Amino acid sequence: MIIKSASFVCSSTKTEQCPKARLPEYAFIGRSNVGKSSLINRLTGHGGLAKTSSTPGKTQLINHFIINNNWYLVDLPGYGYAKVSKTSRSKFSGIIMDYINHREQLTLLFVLVDVRHEPQKIDLEFITALGEAGVPFALVFTKADKLSTGALVSNVAHYKEILLQTWEELPPVFVTSSETGTGRDELLDYIDQLNKNVN
Ligand code: GTP
Ligand code: MG
């Protein structure tokens, strides 16, 4: 898919403030600092579209970006960052859970995990919560540039094995790097296919 245009629409503090248009929507979720905002910038080819930072907890609101005037990319706050979630009773903040459970336009959620790490409990719990809520998702490994090819292949295979201990089937899996652009075309082509099937 070719990105002809990408622009910021709005930041929302809750789902009911999100754009009313009935367009296909793809949101990025994962632990703070995993690379959600960076990946949105790489996918769109617009470096400064979503704000990024080496300090976790940068994205605090639901940010909508409109792409090619006919679908949305959504940058969500991260989870698992102690300073941010301390006041919240749940591990996954109200803003995230409300969006995931109530945003009818959500076509697919991309769950990002850092490919360098062992599967983390919080991500596995989040994936389980998605399964229970019946939210369609794909798994996106980030920061692939930080590993050798061998380590990359073995970490991805290990993650899949862990998932298959609880899931009968694997979700779609993408391996990406916002540094090098690895996985960008695959991800955009996947979105393109889904867009064609959304009524
Ligand atoms: P929050 O908004 O705080 O939840 O973080 P985020 O998930 O949006 O992460 P963000 O995109 O702000 O990136 C966090 C840090 O990781 C930044 O310093 C990025 O430059 C770095 N980073 C993100 N993606 C990659 C990648 O693919 N490769 C490398 N080497 N660094 C990356
Ligand atoms: Mg962010």
Tab-separated table of C-alpha atoms and ligand atoms in Angstrom:
chain	number	residue	atom	x	y	z
A	1	MET	CA	0.000	0.000	0.000
A	2	ILE	CA	1.200	3.481	-0.783
A	3	ILE	CA	0.759	6.137	1.891
A	4	LYS	CA	-0.391	9.251	0.072
A	5	SER	CA	-1.323	11.225	3.160
A	6	ALA	CA	-1.102	10.895	6.924
A	7	SER	CA	-2.179	13.512	9.412
A	8	PHE	CA	-3.037	13.952	13.055
A	9	VAL	CA	-6.764	14.197	13.764
A	10	CYS	CA	-7.222	14.463	17.531
A	11	SER	CA	-6.249	13.288	20.996
A	12	SER	CA	-9.028	11.856	23.148
A	13	THR	CA	-9.169	11.115	26.859
A	14	LYS	CA	-11.969	8.596	26.394
A	15	THR	CA	-13.592	6.486	23.721
A	16	GLU	CA	-16.700	8.623	23.363
A	17	GLN	CA	-14.554	11.588	22.297
A	18	CYS	CA	-12.986	9.615	19.429
A	19	PRO	CA	-13.889	10.495	15.808
A	20	LYS	CA	-17.418	9.521	14.826
A	21	ALA	CA	-16.575	8.554	11.233
A	22	ARG	CA	-17.152	4.869	10.448
A	23	LEU	CA	-13.759	4.142	8.959
A	24	PRO	CA	-11.574	1.066	9.530
A	25	GLU	CA	-9.310	1.616	12.492
A	26	TYR	CA	-6.059	-0.049	13.607
A	27	ALA	CA	-4.610	0.626	17.049
A	28	PHE	CA	-1.158	0.020	18.495
A	29	ILE	CA	-0.828	-1.213	22.044
A	30	GLY	CA	1.928	-2.672	24.217
A	31	ARG	CA	4.199	-1.884	27.119
A	32	SER	CA	5.482	1.641	27.531
A	33	ASN	CA	8.587	2.200	25.414
A	34	VAL	CA	8.028	-0.861	23.185
A	35	GLY	CA	7.977	1.396	20.123
A	36	LYS	CA	4.297	2.041	19.278
A	37	SER	CA	4.690	5.674	18.287
A	38	SER	CA	7.932	5.005	16.402
A	39	LEU	CA	6.265	2.277	14.371
A	40	ILE	CA	3.393	4.588	13.434
A	41	ASN	CA	5.942	7.115	12.206
A	42	ARG	CA	7.821	4.486	10.208
A	43	LEU	CA	4.658	3.025	8.667
A	44	THR	CA	3.423	6.413	7.536
A	45	GLY	CA	6.851	7.715	6.556
A	46	HIS	CA	6.139	10.832	8.635
A	47	GLY	CA	8.903	11.042	11.228
A	48	GLY	CA	7.250	13.510	13.575
A	49	LEU	CA	3.622	12.374	13.334
A	50	ALA	CA	3.432	10.493	16.656
A	51	LYS	CA	5.525	11.776	19.558
A	52	THR	CA	8.243	9.370	20.697
A	53	SER	CA	10.618	9.402	23.648
A	54	SER	CA	13.270	7.278	25.274
A	55	THR	CA	11.415	7.874	28.560
A	56	PRO	CA	8.481	5.448	29.001
A	57	GLY	CA	4.986	6.886	29.379
A	58	LYS	CA	5.232	9.427	26.559
A	59	THR	CA	1.849	8.713	24.963
A	60	GLN	CA	-0.958	9.409	27.443
A	61	LEU	CA	-4.016	9.836	25.241
A	62	ILE	CA	-5.813	8.072	22.402
A	63	ASN	CA	-4.309	9.686	19.288
A	64	HIS	CA	-6.032	9.325	15.923
A	65	PHE	CA	-4.204	9.747	12.623
A	66	ILE	CA	-6.034	9.603	9.314
A	67	ILE	CA	-4.301	7.789	6.487
A	68	ASN	CA	-5.082	8.251	2.778
A	69	ASN	CA	-8.346	9.885	3.871
A	70	ASN	CA	-9.946	6.490	4.450
A	71	TRP	CA	-8.640	4.714	7.520
A	72	TYR	CA	-7.262	5.490	10.967
A	73	LEU	CA	-4.105	4.534	12.795
A	74	VAL	CA	-4.386	4.942	16.556
A	75	ASP	CA	-1.535	5.459	18.989
A	76	LEU	CA	-2.476	4.344	22.508
A	77	PRO	CA	-0.777	4.885	25.867
A	78	GLY	CA	1.479	2.038	26.964
A	79	TYR	CA	0.770	-0.304	29.840
A	80	GLY	CA	3.061	-1.680	32.511
A	81	TYR	CA	4.765	1.553	33.430
A	82	ALA	CA	4.660	1.770	37.228
A	83	LYS	CA	4.571	5.551	37.587
A	84	VAL	CA	1.593	5.802	35.296
A	85	SER	CA	-0.459	2.846	36.475
A	86	LYS	CA	0.096	3.200	40.242
A	87	THR	CA	-3.103	5.115	40.858
A	88	SER	CA	-5.138	2.789	38.685
A	89	ARG	CA	-6.518	-0.379	40.273
A	90	SER	CA	-6.163	-2.370	37.108
A	91	LYS	CA	-2.860	-3.162	35.399
A	92	PHE	CA	-4.380	-1.998	32.180
A	93	SER	CA	-5.642	1.535	32.533
A	94	GLY	CA	-9.299	2.460	32.169
A	95	ILE	CA	-8.583	4.471	29.041
A	96	ILE	CA	-7.087	1.441	27.262
A	97	MET	CA	-9.696	-1.088	28.373
A	98	ASP	CA	-12.576	1.239	27.564
A	99	TYR	CA	-11.209	1.854	24.080
A	100	ILE	CA	-10.603	-1.831	23.395
A	101	ASN	CA	-13.975	-2.966	24.674
A	102	HIS	CA	-16.150	-0.191	23.269
A	103	ARG	CA	-14.615	1.181	20.092
A	104	GLU	CA	-16.837	-0.350	17.434
A	105	GLN	CA	-14.677	0.931	14.597
A	106	LEU	CA	-11.637	-0.985	15.876
A	107	THR	CA	-10.826	-3.393	13.047
A	108	LEU	CA	-7.692	-4.888	14.546
A	109	LEU	CA	-5.380	-4.271	17.458
A	110	PHE	CA	-1.640	-4.640	16.919
A	111	VAL	CA	-0.046	-5.888	20.142
A	112	LEU	CA	3.609	-4.891	20.198
A	113	VAL	CA	6.287	-6.803	22.092
A	114	ASP	CA	10.016	-6.131	22.234
A	115	VAL	CA	11.661	-9.038	20.413
A	116	ARG	CA	14.714	-8.931	22.678
A	117	HIS	CA	12.900	-10.095	25.776
A	118	GLU	CA	11.539	-13.352	27.138
A	119	PRO	CA	7.731	-13.379	26.948
A	120	GLN	CA	6.594	-11.019	29.732
A	121	LYS	CA	3.763	-11.887	32.098
A	122	ILE	CA	1.992	-8.597	31.541
A	123	ASP	CA	1.888	-9.066	27.754
A	124	LEU	CA	0.652	-12.638	28.070
A	125	GLU	CA	-2.043	-11.466	30.489
A	126	PHE	CA	-3.053	-8.730	28.094
A	127	ILE	CA	-3.265	-11.180	25.187
A	128	THR	CA	-5.402	-13.482	27.337
A	129	ALA	CA	-7.715	-10.572	28.160
A	130	LEU	CA	-8.091	-9.879	24.436
A	131	GLY	CA	-8.951	-13.503	23.783
A	132	GLU	CA	-11.594	-13.439	26.515
A	133	ALA	CA	-13.077	-10.221	25.136
A	134	GLY	CA	-12.959	-11.558	21.560
A	135	VAL	CA	-10.892	-8.619	20.282
A	136	PRO	CA	-9.117	-9.405	16.985
A	137	PHE	CA	-5.390	-8.793	17.231
A	138	ALA	CA	-2.038	-9.442	15.566
A	139	LEU	CA	1.325	-9.744	17.283
A	140	VAL	CA	4.096	-7.346	16.274
A	141	PHE	CA	7.685	-7.843	17.376
A	142	THR	CA	9.584	-4.553	17.589
A	143	LYS	CA	13.251	-3.494	17.625
A	144	ALA	CA	14.377	-6.344	15.343
A	145	ASP	CA	17.477	-4.285	14.466
A	146	LYS	CA	18.786	-4.853	17.985
A	147	LEU	CA	19.285	-8.627	17.522
A	148	SER	CA	21.351	-10.852	15.244
A	149	THR	CA	19.332	-12.861	12.732
A	150	GLY	CA	19.896	-16.049	14.724
A	151	ALA	CA	18.683	-14.576	17.993
A	152	LEU	CA	15.726	-12.993	16.212
A	153	VAL	CA	14.560	-16.261	14.695
A	154	SER	CA	14.994	-18.115	17.958
A	155	ASN	CA	13.192	-15.489	20.091
A	156	VAL	CA	10.225	-15.380	17.714
A	157	ALA	CA	10.008	-19.188	17.662
A	158	HIS	CA	10.191	-19.289	21.474
A	159	TYR	CA	7.398	-16.716	21.795
A	160	LYS	CA	5.177	-18.710	19.451
A	161	GLU	CA	5.778	-21.867	21.488
A	162	ILE	CA	4.709	-20.094	24.663
A	163	LEU	CA	1.534	-18.820	22.996
A	164	LEU	CA	0.708	-22.276	21.685
A	165	GLN	CA	0.646	-23.524	25.281
A	166	THR	CA	-2.613	-21.583	25.735
A	167	TRP	CA	-3.862	-20.868	22.221
A	168	GLU	CA	-4.919	-23.357	19.573
A	169	GLU	CA	-3.850	-21.086	16.775
A	170	LEU	CA	-1.347	-18.288	16.499
A	171	PRO	CA	-2.434	-14.772	15.598
A	172	PRO	CA	-0.802	-13.130	12.558
A	173	VAL	CA	2.806	-12.338	13.489
A	174	PHE	CA	4.981	-9.489	12.169
A	175	VAL	CA	8.645	-8.778	12.838
A	176	THR	CA	9.492	-5.085	12.585
A	177	SER	CA	12.113	-2.428	13.116
A	178	SER	CA	11.326	1.258	13.072
A	179	GLU	CA	15.032	1.849	12.707
A	180	THR	CA	15.480	-0.068	9.441
A	181	GLY	CA	11.907	-0.384	8.138
A	182	THR	CA	11.854	-4.196	8.421
A	183	GLY	CA	8.262	-5.461	8.311
A	184	ARG	CA	6.764	-2.184	7.146
A	185	ASP	CA	5.525	-3.447	3.772
A	186	GLU	CA	4.105	-6.658	5.262
A	187	LEU	CA	2.175	-4.728	7.886
A	188	LEU	CA	0.790	-2.190	5.440
A	189	ASP	CA	-0.196	-4.917	2.974
A	190	TYR	CA	-2.028	-6.728	5.750
A	191	ILE	CA	-3.945	-3.561	6.653
A	192	ASP	CA	-4.726	-3.029	2.963
A	193	GLN	CA	-6.238	-6.525	2.722
A	194	LEU	CA	-8.366	-5.968	5.827
A	195	ASN	CA	-9.524	-2.569	4.573
A	196	LYS	CA	-10.865	-4.268	1.462
A	197	ASN	CA	-12.944	-6.635	3.606
A	198	VAL	CA	-14.377	-4.065	6.014
A	199	ASN	CA	-17.894	-3.059	5.024
B	1	GTP	P1	5.044	5.147	25.218
B	1	GTP	O1	4.316	6.162	24.400
B	1	GTP	O2	5.841	5.767	26.301
B	1	GTP	O3	4.166	4.043	25.701
B	1	GTP	O4	6.194	4.462	24.281
B	1	GTP	P2	6.103	3.915	22.793
B	1	GTP	O5	5.729	2.466	22.820
B	1	GTP	O6	5.270	4.794	21.934
B	1	GTP	O7	7.633	3.964	22.340
B	1	GTP	P3	8.363	5.032	21.407
B	1	GTP	O8	7.932	4.857	19.986
B	1	GTP	O9	8.248	6.387	22.011
B	1	GTP	O10	9.874	4.487	21.472
B	1	GTP	C1	10.551	4.296	22.694
B	1	GTP	C2	12.045	4.279	22.459
B	1	GTP	O11	12.422	3.124	21.698
B	1	GTP	C3	12.559	5.485	21.658
B	1	GTP	O12	13.812	5.848	22.192
B	1	GTP	C4	12.711	4.931	20.247
B	1	GTP	O13	13.705	5.609	19.487
B	1	GTP	C5	13.122	3.494	20.501
B	1	GTP	N1	12.676	2.588	19.422
B	1	GTP	C6	11.407	2.389	19.009
B	1	GTP	N2	11.356	1.495	18.009
B	1	GTP	C7	12.634	1.111	17.770
B	1	GTP	C8	13.241	0.194	16.843
B	1	GTP	O14	12.592	-0.474	16.022
B	1	GTP	N3	14.581	0.048	16.925
B	1	GTP	C9	15.351	0.735	17.821
B	1	GTP	N4	16.663	0.508	17.823
B	1	GTP	N5	14.816	1.610	18.706
B	1	GTP	C10	13.482	1.803	18.674
B	2	MG	MG	4.056	6.351	22.436
